[in-house]
XYZ file of C-alpha atoms in Angstrom:
758
model
C 16.099 -78.415 -32.164
C 18.298 -80.792 -30.199
C 21.105 -79.010 -28.421
C 23.758 -80.578 -26.018
C 24.954 -78.579 -23.080
C 27.725 -76.074 -23.207
C 30.910 -77.930 -23.584
C 34.029 -75.769 -22.633
C 32.001 -72.558 -23.259
C 30.610 -73.791 -26.729
C 27.106 -74.812 -27.665
C 27.042 -77.892 -29.712
C 24.310 -79.675 -31.668
C 23.828 -83.398 -31.562
C 21.549 -83.478 -34.596
C 22.934 -83.010 -38.013
C 19.822 -81.728 -39.473
C 19.581 -78.988 -36.840
C 23.291 -78.105 -37.434
C 22.817 -77.625 -41.121
C 19.646 -75.638 -40.675
C 21.314 -73.339 -38.179
C 24.464 -73.141 -40.559
C 22.333 -71.906 -43.361
C 20.325 -69.602 -41.411
C 23.558 -68.252 -39.753
C 25.147 -67.738 -43.009
C 22.101 -65.828 -44.522
C 21.680 -64.069 -41.340
C 25.280 -62.905 -41.263
C 25.075 -61.819 -44.947
C 21.760 -60.008 -44.250
C 23.185 -58.398 -41.174
C 26.400 -57.195 -43.045
C 24.045 -55.887 -45.838
C 21.958 -54.076 -43.424
C 25.113 -52.560 -41.480
C 26.323 -51.458 -44.856
C 23.220 -49.845 -45.889
C 22.634 -48.243 -42.413
C 26.254 -47.006 -42.308
C 26.047 -45.545 -45.817
C 22.679 -43.968 -45.364
C 23.731 -42.525 -41.949
C 27.033 -41.239 -43.369
C 25.215 -39.648 -46.257
C 22.626 -38.104 -44.117
C 25.063 -36.699 -41.586
C 27.145 -35.335 -44.540
C 24.055 -33.692 -46.003
C 23.234 -32.263 -42.405
C 26.867 -30.787 -42.316
C 26.457 -29.218 -45.689
C 23.116 -27.745 -44.773
C 24.391 -26.417 -41.577
C 27.298 -24.872 -43.245
C 24.902 -23.322 -45.908
C 22.733 -22.017 -43.144
C 25.614 -20.440 -41.545
C 26.508 -18.722 -44.804
C 22.983 -17.456 -45.356
C 23.037 -16.005 -42.017
C 26.297 -14.264 -42.652
C 24.896 -12.653 -45.858
C 21.696 -11.716 -43.829
C 23.850 -10.168 -41.276
C 25.845 -8.100 -43.619
C 22.646 -6.983 -45.511
C 21.022 -5.901 -42.216
C 24.243 -4.263 -41.119
C 24.384 -2.306 -44.526
C 20.592 -1.172 -44.081
C 21.122 0.034 -40.613
C 24.413 1.750 -41.424
C 22.854 3.634 -44.385
C 19.987 4.954 -42.140
C 22.411 5.798 -39.390
C 24.700 7.527 -42.014
C 21.723 9.507 -43.229
C 20.833 10.848 -39.754
C 24.345 11.441 -39.009
C 24.813 13.583 -42.143
C 21.579 15.818 -41.182
C 22.851 19.293 -40.402
C 20.065 19.811 -37.821
C 20.951 16.628 -36.091
C 24.536 17.399 -36.065
C 23.843 20.898 -34.574
C 21.480 19.295 -31.935
C 24.267 16.780 -31.014
C 26.807 19.734 -30.952
C 24.474 21.720 -28.822
C 23.876 18.789 -26.519
C 20.086 19.136 -27.179
C 18.956 16.013 -25.644
C 15.331 16.449 -26.575
C 15.896 17.105 -30.227
C 18.378 14.254 -30.402
C 15.973 11.773 -28.689
C 13.301 12.762 -31.025
C 15.354 12.233 -34.042
C 16.400 8.904 -32.498
C 12.738 7.879 -32.201
C 12.048 8.784 -35.743
C 14.976 6.763 -36.930
C 13.947 3.788 -34.693
C 10.487 3.913 -36.184
C 11.770 4.023 -39.847
C 14.262 1.270 -39.218
C 12.044 -1.024 -37.207
C 14.939 -1.578 -34.745
C 14.629 -2.304 -31.021
C 16.755 0.801 -29.956
C 18.982 3.580 -31.032
C 21.337 5.702 -29.018
C 23.848 8.461 -29.440
C 27.190 7.929 -27.682
C 29.044 11.333 -27.256
C 32.741 11.549 -27.314
C 32.477 12.876 -23.768
C 30.530 9.762 -22.648
C 27.128 11.409 -22.875
C 24.462 8.990 -23.981
C 20.976 9.558 -25.370
C 18.841 6.518 -25.980
C 15.667 5.622 -27.644
C 14.081 2.217 -27.064
C 17.006 0.520 -25.077
C 18.796 1.253 -21.776
C 22.217 -0.301 -22.026
C 24.054 -0.818 -18.600
C 27.513 0.495 -17.922
C 29.317 -2.642 -18.978
C 27.576 -2.645 -22.355
C 28.300 1.090 -22.899
C 31.964 0.472 -21.802
C 32.414 -2.304 -24.355
C 30.552 -0.299 -26.971
C 32.802 2.845 -26.236
C 35.980 0.800 -26.272
C 35.227 -0.836 -29.627
C 34.317 2.525 -31.213
C 37.411 4.233 -29.824
C 39.571 1.593 -31.320
C 38.178 2.337 -34.707
C 38.402 -1.369 -35.676
C 34.684 -2.173 -35.466
C 31.528 -0.603 -36.416
C 29.147 -3.558 -36.403
C 28.825 -6.636 -34.293
C 27.138 -8.338 -31.446
C 26.781 -6.549 -28.133
C 25.274 -7.894 -24.905
C 22.790 -5.616 -23.407
C 20.883 -6.577 -20.315
C 22.011 -10.212 -20.809
C 20.524 -10.459 -24.427
C 22.562 -10.361 -27.707
C 22.021 -7.391 -30.008
C 23.056 -6.652 -33.576
C 24.653 -3.307 -33.253
C 25.736 -0.917 -36.129
C 27.456 2.478 -35.409
C 27.946 5.500 -37.564
C 30.094 8.694 -36.554
C 28.298 12.006 -36.357
C 30.003 14.099 -39.004
C 31.100 17.326 -37.226
C 34.481 19.108 -37.337
C 35.551 17.029 -34.534
C 33.943 13.700 -33.598
C 31.125 14.410 -31.339
C 29.925 10.784 -31.008
C 28.264 7.860 -32.805
C 24.808 6.952 -33.765
C 24.191 3.342 -32.751
C 21.323 1.072 -34.049
C 20.701 -1.951 -31.934
C 18.475 -4.940 -33.070
C 17.660 -7.706 -30.511
C 18.767 -11.190 -31.839
C 15.833 -12.956 -30.217
C 14.025 -16.329 -30.803
C 11.796 -14.822 -33.502
C 14.727 -13.770 -35.689
C 16.200 -17.365 -35.029
C 12.969 -19.067 -36.230
C 13.188 -16.949 -39.462
C 16.624 -18.229 -39.969
C 15.618 -21.836 -39.157
C 12.861 -21.630 -41.716
C 15.405 -20.741 -44.376
C 17.288 -24.164 -43.923
C 16.382 -27.422 -45.548
C 16.810 -29.370 -42.292
C 15.044 -28.831 -38.956
C 18.013 -27.278 -37.202
C 17.857 -24.901 -34.195
C 19.775 -21.498 -34.055
C 20.837 -19.143 -31.257
C 23.416 -16.364 -31.009
C 25.754 -16.902 -28.020
C 28.660 -14.890 -26.584
C 31.338 -16.904 -24.842
C 34.706 -16.157 -23.406
C 37.347 -16.005 -26.089
C 39.268 -19.079 -24.856
C 36.113 -21.337 -25.168
C 34.853 -19.960 -28.500
C 33.296 -22.819 -30.625
C 35.130 -24.222 -33.728
C 33.917 -23.174 -37.183
C 33.216 -26.798 -38.251
C 30.215 -29.043 -37.334
C 31.027 -31.237 -34.348
C 29.200 -33.949 -32.515
C 28.035 -32.825 -29.062
C 25.561 -34.200 -26.274
C 22.542 -31.865 -25.991
C 19.232 -32.331 -24.202
C 17.881 -34.104 -27.340
C 20.749 -36.624 -27.447
C 23.691 -36.778 -29.683
C 23.700 -33.813 -32.066
C 25.725 -31.912 -34.699
C 26.670 -28.316 -33.775
C 28.169 -25.616 -35.969
C 29.427 -22.306 -34.463
C 29.426 -19.506 -37.115
C 31.642 -16.529 -36.053
C 30.158 -13.200 -35.638
C 31.895 -9.746 -34.931
C 31.643 -8.457 -31.342
C 32.377 -5.267 -29.647
C 33.841 -6.972 -26.568
C 37.437 -7.875 -27.160
C 37.385 -10.474 -24.224
C 34.428 -12.409 -25.727
C 33.638 -14.073 -28.927
C 30.137 -14.016 -30.561
C 28.930 -16.812 -32.756
C 25.761 -18.081 -34.494
C 25.269 -21.642 -32.908
C 23.518 -24.078 -35.115
C 22.269 -27.376 -33.549
C 20.788 -30.416 -35.374
C 19.823 -33.590 -33.309
C 21.166 -36.658 -35.019
C 17.979 -38.640 -34.464
C 16.419 -36.185 -36.899
C 18.948 -37.279 -39.508
C 17.622 -40.741 -39.721
C 13.817 -39.945 -39.448
C 13.462 -39.817 -43.370
C 15.000 -43.196 -43.569
C 12.960 -44.974 -40.789
C 10.359 -46.365 -43.318
C 13.263 -47.631 -45.521
C 14.752 -49.403 -42.491
C 11.447 -50.919 -41.608
C 11.019 -52.150 -45.019
C 14.523 -53.764 -45.030
C 13.678 -55.329 -41.605
C 10.350 -56.924 -42.995
C 12.029 -58.201 -46.208
C 14.927 -59.635 -44.269
C 12.700 -61.437 -41.633
C 10.599 -62.795 -44.502
C 13.635 -64.046 -46.285
C 15.043 -65.448 -43.180
C 11.681 -67.395 -42.557
C 11.637 -68.723 -46.085
C 15.381 -69.842 -45.688
C 14.643 -71.513 -42.438
C 11.909 -73.564 -44.096
C 13.991 -74.373 -47.177
C 17.090 -75.214 -45.059
C 15.088 -77.494 -42.840
C 13.680 -79.295 -45.942
C 16.973 -79.398 -47.609
C 18.961 -80.624 -44.564
C 16.140 -83.231 -43.975
C 16.600 -84.722 -47.392
C 20.368 -84.635 -46.928
C 20.424 -86.187 -43.495
C 17.745 -88.908 -43.734
C 20.161 -91.524 -45.228
C 22.825 -90.316 -42.789
C 20.442 -90.693 -39.836
C 19.569 -94.084 -40.966
C 23.285 -94.863 -41.156
C 23.845 -93.455 -37.863
C 21.099 -95.570 -36.283
C 22.707 -98.692 -37.925
C 26.000 -97.713 -36.453
C 24.595 -97.154 -33.024
C 22.945 -100.638 -33.064
C 26.278 -102.079 -34.281
C 27.907 -100.583 -31.241
C 25.326 -102.260 -29.083
C 26.147 -105.587 -30.846
C 23.248 -105.808 -33.332
C 24.156 -106.295 -36.912
C 21.496 -104.189 -38.813
C 22.188 -103.026 -42.373
C 21.595 -99.559 -43.344
C 19.202 -98.818 -46.264
C 20.769 -97.750 -49.504
C 18.498 -95.109 -51.262
C 20.823 -93.511 -53.589
C 24.012 -93.953 -55.684
C 25.890 -90.763 -54.495
C 28.494 -90.607 -51.823
C 26.145 -91.361 -48.992
C 24.688 -94.174 -50.819
C 28.121 -95.665 -51.411
C 29.003 -95.065 -47.842
C 25.862 -97.042 -46.641
C 26.793 -99.886 -49.171
C 30.367 -99.999 -47.717
C 28.948 -100.065 -44.179
C 26.611 -103.127 -45.061
C 29.602 -104.900 -46.649
C 31.615 -104.303 -43.447
C 28.580 -105.594 -41.435
C 28.821 -108.820 -43.345
C 32.597 -109.157 -42.889
C 32.078 -108.524 -39.161
C 29.497 -111.144 -38.898
C 31.736 -113.702 -40.524
C 34.695 -112.622 -38.548
C 32.953 -112.710 -35.146
C 31.750 -116.211 -36.131
C 35.172 -117.316 -36.785
C 36.531 -115.568 -33.525
C 33.800 -117.196 -31.476
C 34.512 -120.627 -33.016
C 38.327 -119.977 -32.133
C 37.644 -118.847 -28.596
C 35.416 -121.922 -28.046
C 37.470 -124.528 -29.762
C 40.760 -126.044 -29.758
C 42.909 -125.187 -32.846
C 44.797 -128.410 -33.031
C 41.842 -130.979 -32.607
C 38.970 -128.953 -33.526
C 37.338 -130.032 -30.358
C 35.557 -127.595 -28.086
C 37.936 -126.058 -25.425
C 38.041 -125.503 -21.812
C 36.081 -122.257 -21.890
C 33.345 -124.013 -23.755
C 33.256 -126.886 -21.280
C 33.139 -124.375 -18.391
C 30.178 -122.598 -19.899
C 28.322 -125.770 -20.307
C 29.142 -126.898 -16.876
C 28.114 -123.605 -15.364
C 24.559 -123.913 -17.156
C 23.581 -127.136 -15.370
C 23.540 -127.244 -11.497
C 23.416 -131.127 -11.592
C 26.244 -131.380 -14.217
C 29.376 -133.370 -13.380
C 32.573 -132.930 -15.139
C 34.733 -136.061 -15.937
C 38.304 -135.443 -16.934
C 40.208 -138.011 -18.914
C 43.969 -137.820 -18.858
C 46.030 -139.711 -21.391
C 48.667 -141.747 -19.484
C 52.191 -141.272 -20.640
C 50.912 -138.535 -22.813
C 54.541 -136.983 -23.501
C 55.984 -140.361 -24.325
C 53.092 -141.116 -26.823
C 53.307 -137.495 -28.340
C 57.092 -137.754 -28.727
C 56.703 -141.076 -30.425
C 53.971 -140.147 -33.037
C 54.537 -136.330 -33.272
C 52.393 -133.229 -32.522
C 50.099 -133.567 -35.628
C 49.463 -137.189 -34.997
C 48.818 -136.662 -31.460
C 46.132 -134.031 -32.190
C 44.254 -136.424 -34.549
C 44.583 -139.125 -31.892
C 42.990 -136.779 -29.364
C 40.279 -135.795 -31.811
C 39.457 -139.472 -32.461
C 39.446 -140.136 -28.722
C 37.211 -137.225 -27.980
C 34.744 -138.476 -30.600
C 34.837 -142.012 -29.075
C 34.271 -140.695 -25.609
C 31.306 -138.530 -26.604
C 29.673 -141.450 -28.498
C 30.166 -143.764 -25.515
C 28.507 -141.203 -23.318
C 25.365 -140.743 -25.728
C 26.733 -137.525 -27.318
C 27.628 -135.789 -24.130
C 29.581 -132.559 -24.686
C 33.246 -133.141 -25.068
C 36.226 -130.541 -24.944
C 40.031 -130.627 -24.949
C 40.973 -129.107 -21.494
C 44.744 -129.507 -21.449
C 47.611 -130.865 -23.485
C 46.680 -134.409 -22.628
C 43.246 -134.048 -21.024
C 39.643 -134.268 -22.432
C 36.659 -133.234 -20.463
C 33.160 -134.583 -20.611
C 29.986 -133.259 -19.137
C 27.478 -135.864 -17.719
C 24.349 -135.699 -15.668
C 24.355 -137.967 -12.647
C 22.425 -138.101 -9.315
C 25.594 -137.994 -7.299
C 29.267 -138.601 -6.892
C 28.966 -142.317 -6.871
C 27.129 -142.561 -10.087
C 29.421 -140.091 -11.801
C 32.420 -142.066 -10.569
C 31.083 -145.324 -12.005
C 30.519 -143.665 -15.255
C 33.892 -142.280 -15.343
C 35.366 -145.838 -14.680
C 33.226 -147.479 -17.289
C 34.087 -144.810 -19.824
C 37.723 -145.000 -19.223
C 37.884 -148.591 -19.518
C 35.730 -148.769 -22.811
C 37.684 -146.021 -24.442
C 41.066 -147.544 -24.040
C 40.899 -149.717 -27.367
C 43.891 -148.897 -29.621
C 43.294 -145.981 -32.064
C 44.615 -146.026 -35.569
C 46.834 -142.935 -36.463
C 48.555 -142.891 -39.893
C 47.587 -146.508 -40.352
C 49.230 -147.791 -37.222
C 47.431 -148.588 -33.932
C 48.423 -146.609 -30.804
C 47.565 -148.163 -27.426
C 46.219 -145.630 -24.935
C 45.555 -145.723 -21.178
C 43.185 -143.299 -19.480
C 42.840 -141.893 -15.947
C 39.832 -139.990 -14.899
C 38.924 -137.262 -12.368
C 35.389 -136.541 -11.358
C 33.976 -133.285 -9.900
C 30.690 -131.471 -9.539
C 29.643 -128.086 -8.250
C 30.645 -127.180 -4.778
C 28.424 -126.214 -1.908
C 26.758 -122.908 -2.025
C 29.457 -120.117 -1.235
C 32.291 -122.484 -1.528
C 32.593 -122.932 -5.302
C 35.832 -120.853 -5.461
C 37.117 -122.964 -8.271
C 35.190 -124.261 -11.278
C 34.036 -127.834 -11.758
C 36.671 -128.284 -14.451
C 39.444 -127.133 -12.096
C 38.143 -129.479 -9.545
C 38.138 -132.398 -12.016
C 41.715 -131.580 -12.925
C 42.720 -131.748 -9.275
C 40.788 -135.031 -8.947
C 42.688 -136.379 -11.921
C 45.932 -135.602 -10.184
C 44.701 -137.047 -7.013
C 43.700 -140.314 -8.971
C 47.172 -140.634 -10.468
C 48.724 -140.093 -7.175
C 46.635 -142.932 -5.695
C 47.209 -145.022 -8.894
C 43.616 -145.410 -9.334
C 41.558 -145.470 -12.785
C 39.277 -142.756 -11.525
C 38.769 -140.618 -8.344
C 36.378 -137.969 -7.316
C 37.598 -134.596 -6.058
C 38.572 -134.928 -2.382
C 38.160 -131.500 -0.829
C 39.750 -132.497 2.471
C 42.907 -133.750 0.810
C 42.985 -130.569 -1.333
C 42.976 -128.322 1.643
C 42.808 -124.549 1.257
C 45.554 -123.360 -0.934
C 43.641 -120.162 -1.765
C 43.649 -119.262 1.823
C 47.452 -119.871 2.111
C 48.264 -117.283 -0.745
C 49.029 -114.509 1.701
C 50.566 -116.716 4.382
C 54.164 -115.783 3.643
C 53.630 -112.004 3.834
C 51.722 -112.619 7.152
C 54.620 -114.693 8.451
C 57.067 -111.914 7.825
C 54.825 -109.623 9.676
C 54.221 -112.114 12.508
C 58.064 -112.187 13.113
C 58.078 -108.617 13.982
C 54.751 -108.596 15.850
C 55.870 -111.420 18.296
C 53.361 -113.983 16.803
C 56.067 -116.472 16.170
C 57.863 -118.103 19.082
C 60.278 -120.896 19.761
C 59.106 -123.870 21.755
C 61.887 -126.186 23.339
C 61.523 -130.031 23.613
C 64.147 -131.602 26.183
C 66.695 -134.165 25.069
C 67.447 -136.707 27.770
C 71.213 -138.004 28.161
C 71.199 -141.559 29.240
C 74.696 -141.265 30.659
C 74.354 -138.003 32.603
C 70.717 -139.093 33.565
C 69.559 -135.543 32.947
C 68.398 -133.187 30.304
C 71.496 -131.820 28.616
C 69.945 -130.269 25.507
C 66.789 -128.931 23.948
C 65.528 -128.673 20.300
C 64.060 -125.439 19.237
C 60.823 -125.748 17.333
C 58.968 -122.952 15.668
C 55.302 -122.325 16.745
C 53.105 -119.624 15.083
C 49.782 -118.504 16.547
C 47.904 -116.489 14.041
C 45.360 -113.970 15.319
C 42.668 -115.444 12.957
C 43.847 -118.793 12.004
C 44.941 -119.932 15.418
C 47.899 -122.211 15.576
C 49.374 -122.659 12.172
C 50.945 -126.187 11.494
C 54.871 -125.709 11.279
C 54.793 -128.236 8.189
C 52.685 -125.680 6.514
C 54.377 -122.416 6.934
C 57.916 -123.815 6.930
C 57.265 -125.712 3.891
C 55.875 -122.688 2.124
C 58.828 -120.535 3.370
C 61.201 -123.066 1.588
C 59.226 -122.841 -1.593
C 59.089 -119.009 -1.734
C 62.666 -118.460 -0.459
C 61.689 -116.919 2.854
C 63.400 -119.787 4.856
C 66.422 -117.906 5.274
C 65.029 -114.843 7.340
C 63.042 -117.251 9.226
C 66.016 -119.410 10.127
C 68.096 -116.359 10.920
C 65.324 -115.143 13.474
C 65.241 -118.657 14.960
C 69.117 -118.608 15.509
C 69.059 -115.208 17.103
C 66.195 -116.220 19.286
C 67.881 -119.466 20.366
C 71.146 -117.722 21.206
C 69.129 -115.262 23.533
C 67.179 -118.034 25.089
C 70.327 -120.017 25.768
C 71.719 -116.985 27.697
C 68.525 -116.909 29.766
C 68.947 -120.641 30.600
C 72.569 -120.181 31.441
C 71.633 -117.276 33.719
C 69.305 -119.556 35.461
C 72.012 -122.292 35.946
C 70.947 -124.652 33.087
C 73.804 -125.280 30.632
C 71.963 -126.827 27.689
C 72.805 -127.316 24.040
C 70.164 -125.806 21.841
C 69.395 -127.676 18.455
C 68.114 -125.539 15.595
C 66.735 -127.072 12.400
C 68.445 -125.883 9.212
C 66.619 -126.226 5.832
C 68.438 -128.153 3.107
C 68.096 -125.066 0.820
C 70.431 -123.122 3.087
C 73.270 -125.602 2.817
C 73.890 -124.132 -0.731
C 73.803 -120.415 0.635
C 77.224 -119.182 1.502
C 75.779 -115.881 2.727
C 73.579 -117.778 5.398
C 76.792 -119.807 6.454
C 78.607 -116.457 7.017
C 75.776 -115.250 9.076
C 75.525 -118.417 11.216
C 79.301 -118.707 11.856
C 79.523 -114.949 12.706
C 76.527 -115.114 15.061
C 77.856 -118.177 16.879
C 81.403 -116.729 17.163
C 80.133 -113.411 18.448
C 77.892 -114.946 21.102
C 79.907 -117.961 22.037
C 76.720 -119.905 21.902
C 76.634 -123.752 22.104
C 74.409 -124.564 19.120
C 73.618 -127.753 17.219
C 72.333 -127.563 13.634
C 70.036 -130.366 12.648
C 70.024 -131.130 8.951
C 68.459 -133.961 6.987
C 70.450 -136.554 5.136
C 68.505 -135.761 1.896
C 69.485 -132.024 2.112
C 73.078 -133.158 1.767
C 72.278 -135.312 -1.158
C 70.653 -132.453 -3.192
C 74.058 -130.560 -3.597
C 76.544 -132.651 -2.046
C 79.806 -130.684 -2.765
C 78.313 -127.346 -1.530
C 76.559 -128.940 1.587
C 79.601 -130.797 2.686
C 81.691 -127.547 2.286
C 79.239 -125.567 4.232
C 78.856 -128.381 6.972
C 82.696 -128.338 7.208
C 82.527 -124.582 7.962
C 79.998 -125.066 10.672
C 82.226 -127.902 12.170
C 85.297 -125.567 12.035
C 83.303 -122.861 13.882
C 82.497 -125.168 16.672
C 78.765 -125.760 15.669
C 77.704 -129.339 16.176
C 75.874 -130.920 13.282
C 73.154 -133.486 13.598
C 71.666 -135.678 10.856
C 67.921 -135.531 11.421
C 65.307 -137.996 10.459
C 67.804 -140.716 9.588
C 66.203 -143.777 7.972
C 63.156 -141.872 6.704
C 64.742 -141.558 3.254
C 67.032 -143.427 1.079
C 70.009 -143.379 3.507
C 73.387 -143.000 1.686
C 76.443 -144.656 3.623
C 78.656 -142.588 1.290
C 77.495 -139.339 2.452
C 77.315 -140.559 6.007
C 81.007 -141.479 5.927
C 82.016 -137.986 4.245
C 79.852 -135.634 6.443
C 81.416 -134.126 9.533
C 78.424 -134.799 11.728
C 78.476 -135.082 15.580
C 75.092 -136.644 15.928
C 72.637 -139.020 14.195
C 68.883 -138.751 15.031
C 66.839 -141.889 14.277
C 63.499 -141.082 12.747
C 60.554 -141.594 15.086
C 58.865 -143.984 12.585
C 61.265 -146.621 13.876
C 60.902 -145.830 17.464
C 57.168 -145.575 17.806
C 56.936 -149.396 17.048
C 60.002 -150.326 18.903
C 58.293 -152.120 21.766
C 56.191 -154.214 19.376
C 58.253 -154.905 16.400
C 61.418 -156.990 16.609
C 62.390 -155.920 13.079
C 62.260 -152.251 14.119
C 64.535 -153.195 17.136
C 67.157 -154.828 14.834
C 67.184 -151.767 12.534
C 67.612 -149.400 15.456
C 70.268 -151.538 17.129
C 72.236 -151.805 13.871
C 71.916 -147.979 13.276
C 73.244 -147.184 16.711
C 76.240 -149.504 16.301
C 76.886 -148.026 12.882
C 76.825 -144.529 14.178
C 78.975 -145.469 17.077
C 81.382 -146.971 14.812
C 81.505 -143.635 12.830
C 82.022 -141.719 16.017
C 78.589 -140.236 16.131
C 76.212 -139.925 19.059
C 72.731 -141.252 18.552
C 69.507 -139.598 19.548
C 66.225 -141.440 19.330
C 63.049 -139.373 18.432
C 59.509 -140.329 19.313
C 60.187 -141.865 22.596
C 56.587 -142.114 24.117
C 56.784 -145.160 26.420
C 58.949 -146.499 29.232
C 59.396 -149.748 27.437
C 60.956 -148.040 24.365
C 63.085 -145.839 26.780
C 64.444 -149.009 28.439
C 65.167 -150.778 25.218
C 67.030 -147.764 23.841
C 69.039 -147.701 27.173
C 69.949 -151.292 26.688
C 70.960 -150.783 23.105
C 73.540 -148.113 24.040
C 71.595 -145.139 22.781
C 73.097 -141.800 23.832
C 69.966 -139.488 24.072
C 66.064 -139.884 23.882
C 63.707 -137.322 22.822
C 59.927 -137.566 22.865
C 56.615 -136.989 24.665
C 57.782 -139.294 27.462
C 60.759 -136.970 28.083
C 58.827 -133.802 27.594
C 56.538 -132.039 24.939
C 57.677 -128.800 23.295
C 56.938 -125.918 25.828
C 57.651 -122.157 25.640
C 60.771 -120.822 27.239
C 59.005 -119.870 30.462
C 57.537 -123.227 31.016
C 60.865 -124.966 30.215
C 62.601 -122.774 32.999
C 59.833 -123.668 35.509
C 60.172 -127.376 34.650
C 63.977 -127.348 34.967
C 63.877 -125.549 38.139
C 61.185 -127.538 39.727
C 63.338 -130.612 40.362
C 66.170 -131.791 38.316
C 66.624 -134.795 40.657
C 62.828 -135.755 40.319
C 63.199 -135.525 36.474
C 66.094 -138.101 36.634
C 64.095 -140.467 39.003
C 61.156 -140.267 36.672
C 63.017 -141.718 33.619
C 65.082 -144.455 35.363
């Protein structure tokens, strides 16, 4: 029998055959138990009823025997009391004659004792010697005239007493016959009963006299039935009764053999039922067990049909299950095909290609991208484009000797080849891309196509964070960016974008933890021949990464929308540092770079204007010319607000983009900063010199000061001075340094700094 553990206080069976067997046995056992209980209850009730009737009958018999015995004793006593000689002896108080007469009467009656009780209290006894209490009770009873026979306790033992008056002119006394109610007499009574009861005469106080009906009591023999049959008594303060007791265990003794037979028959029937139920349940559950096994194997992914052995409900269920298995096989095959194939072209899809690439360590993935894909698709339609891709995939696979082909993206097809290395794989990609570019007929018309390929293999052990297919897709983008037919995945150019996913959240934490600081690069004024300003540049020292490039974290902050809190922190920090510089005797303008994204944010403009107004700081906001071009109306309005608030505006990196004279004319800027790409080659390129000189003249013509970035040589510095440039900034003037180092340098020797740059 297979049982599971107790679940929520309930025992369960894991085997249907066992469950059916136990169910049948339980039902039969319940019916048998109910029948047995009914039989035992009926027999017990009948036996107890019979016992009660027998006890009542025994009490009635004893009552008749009592009356008969009382009549006999009374007749004998009456005969003696009517004897003239005896009356004379009693009247004469002849004790000897009276005792002799009593002895004769005792012998004739066979009683235990006889006595004469005189009216004056004189007592003559024969055979018994009653104590004072017995005589007192006897005398009171006789004096009352209400009793002449009854039970009297003499010497602690009950006696049946019968009294007859001695007939004289005046009552001289009574003749009293007393017969002991001992065990022998009780045995005689017990033998008259049909049941084995026990009898005894008891005298109890009147208030605790036993009832006149059989009652259930506890005795030395266990639970018993007890009947108290009332008897007359001489003591008015006590009640006498015949007490009949019948132990209940004797009630069932005649039926023990019947119960034993019932038990044997029930056990035999239960055993037969167990065998029959087991055989029946086995026949019923065999097909169900087979079906259960098939379902279990289906759960494990095995498609096993259940045997159909009958045409009943279970057989039809098995047949339906088998039909379902067939449907599942077909459906799984369709789903698997759909999961591994592109629905438009019928080619294997990206998942299929990734599985095949992962199965071979020396596999290389070549991803072919259809150039001008959207243009071609819009020209011929989606359906025709799908047919074109299917034909292109078949062509590439054939050119690669049947290599696995898949559609990886909208306009990208992937191919798996085996190559000895990157060089061979790249050569194969270039060859296949060139060979597959022949026109493809779609709807009867040739369509020209051009392909670009990206090549990638498996990464080094432990570094393969992205799949070869993803690497090939990145290589395809790199090839298009380099305008090449094919390119292999360049890991150095790709960098570590995965490691930068948490960079912004770490940057926000770094602001509060003091990891981000401002470094200041001096700006030299040619006319003042001194440093009159500094540019605030952000620096981040990461506890694990070390120094993080500003281009990286500032660019990501712009992309994610976190540039505003970063810039607001920089403005507050710059204002505080300017106060420190002023306290040290250095009055310098502090330049802060403002992202072009913030030039369309009115709330940021409110913040900047309020901060400068509240602190009275002398700040210069550096913005790029392209930032103004993105949203010119909004940007120009915000720049006007800065100018109205007394904040200088500098156009940063001028010349690096497509400079627009239109916006240069409209913007309220105070300064123009020439991009360092022109300054670095100034001492070697006359062309750069002409561009710089013309830019300086243009700016001066518009009323703008000019700052040259990237000044690293004395020659460049001298040329700029000669061109009339206003300010210079670069490594020759000073590298970006923390606030403390800047203070030390400014305090060391302002005059020495001027002499060094002359």
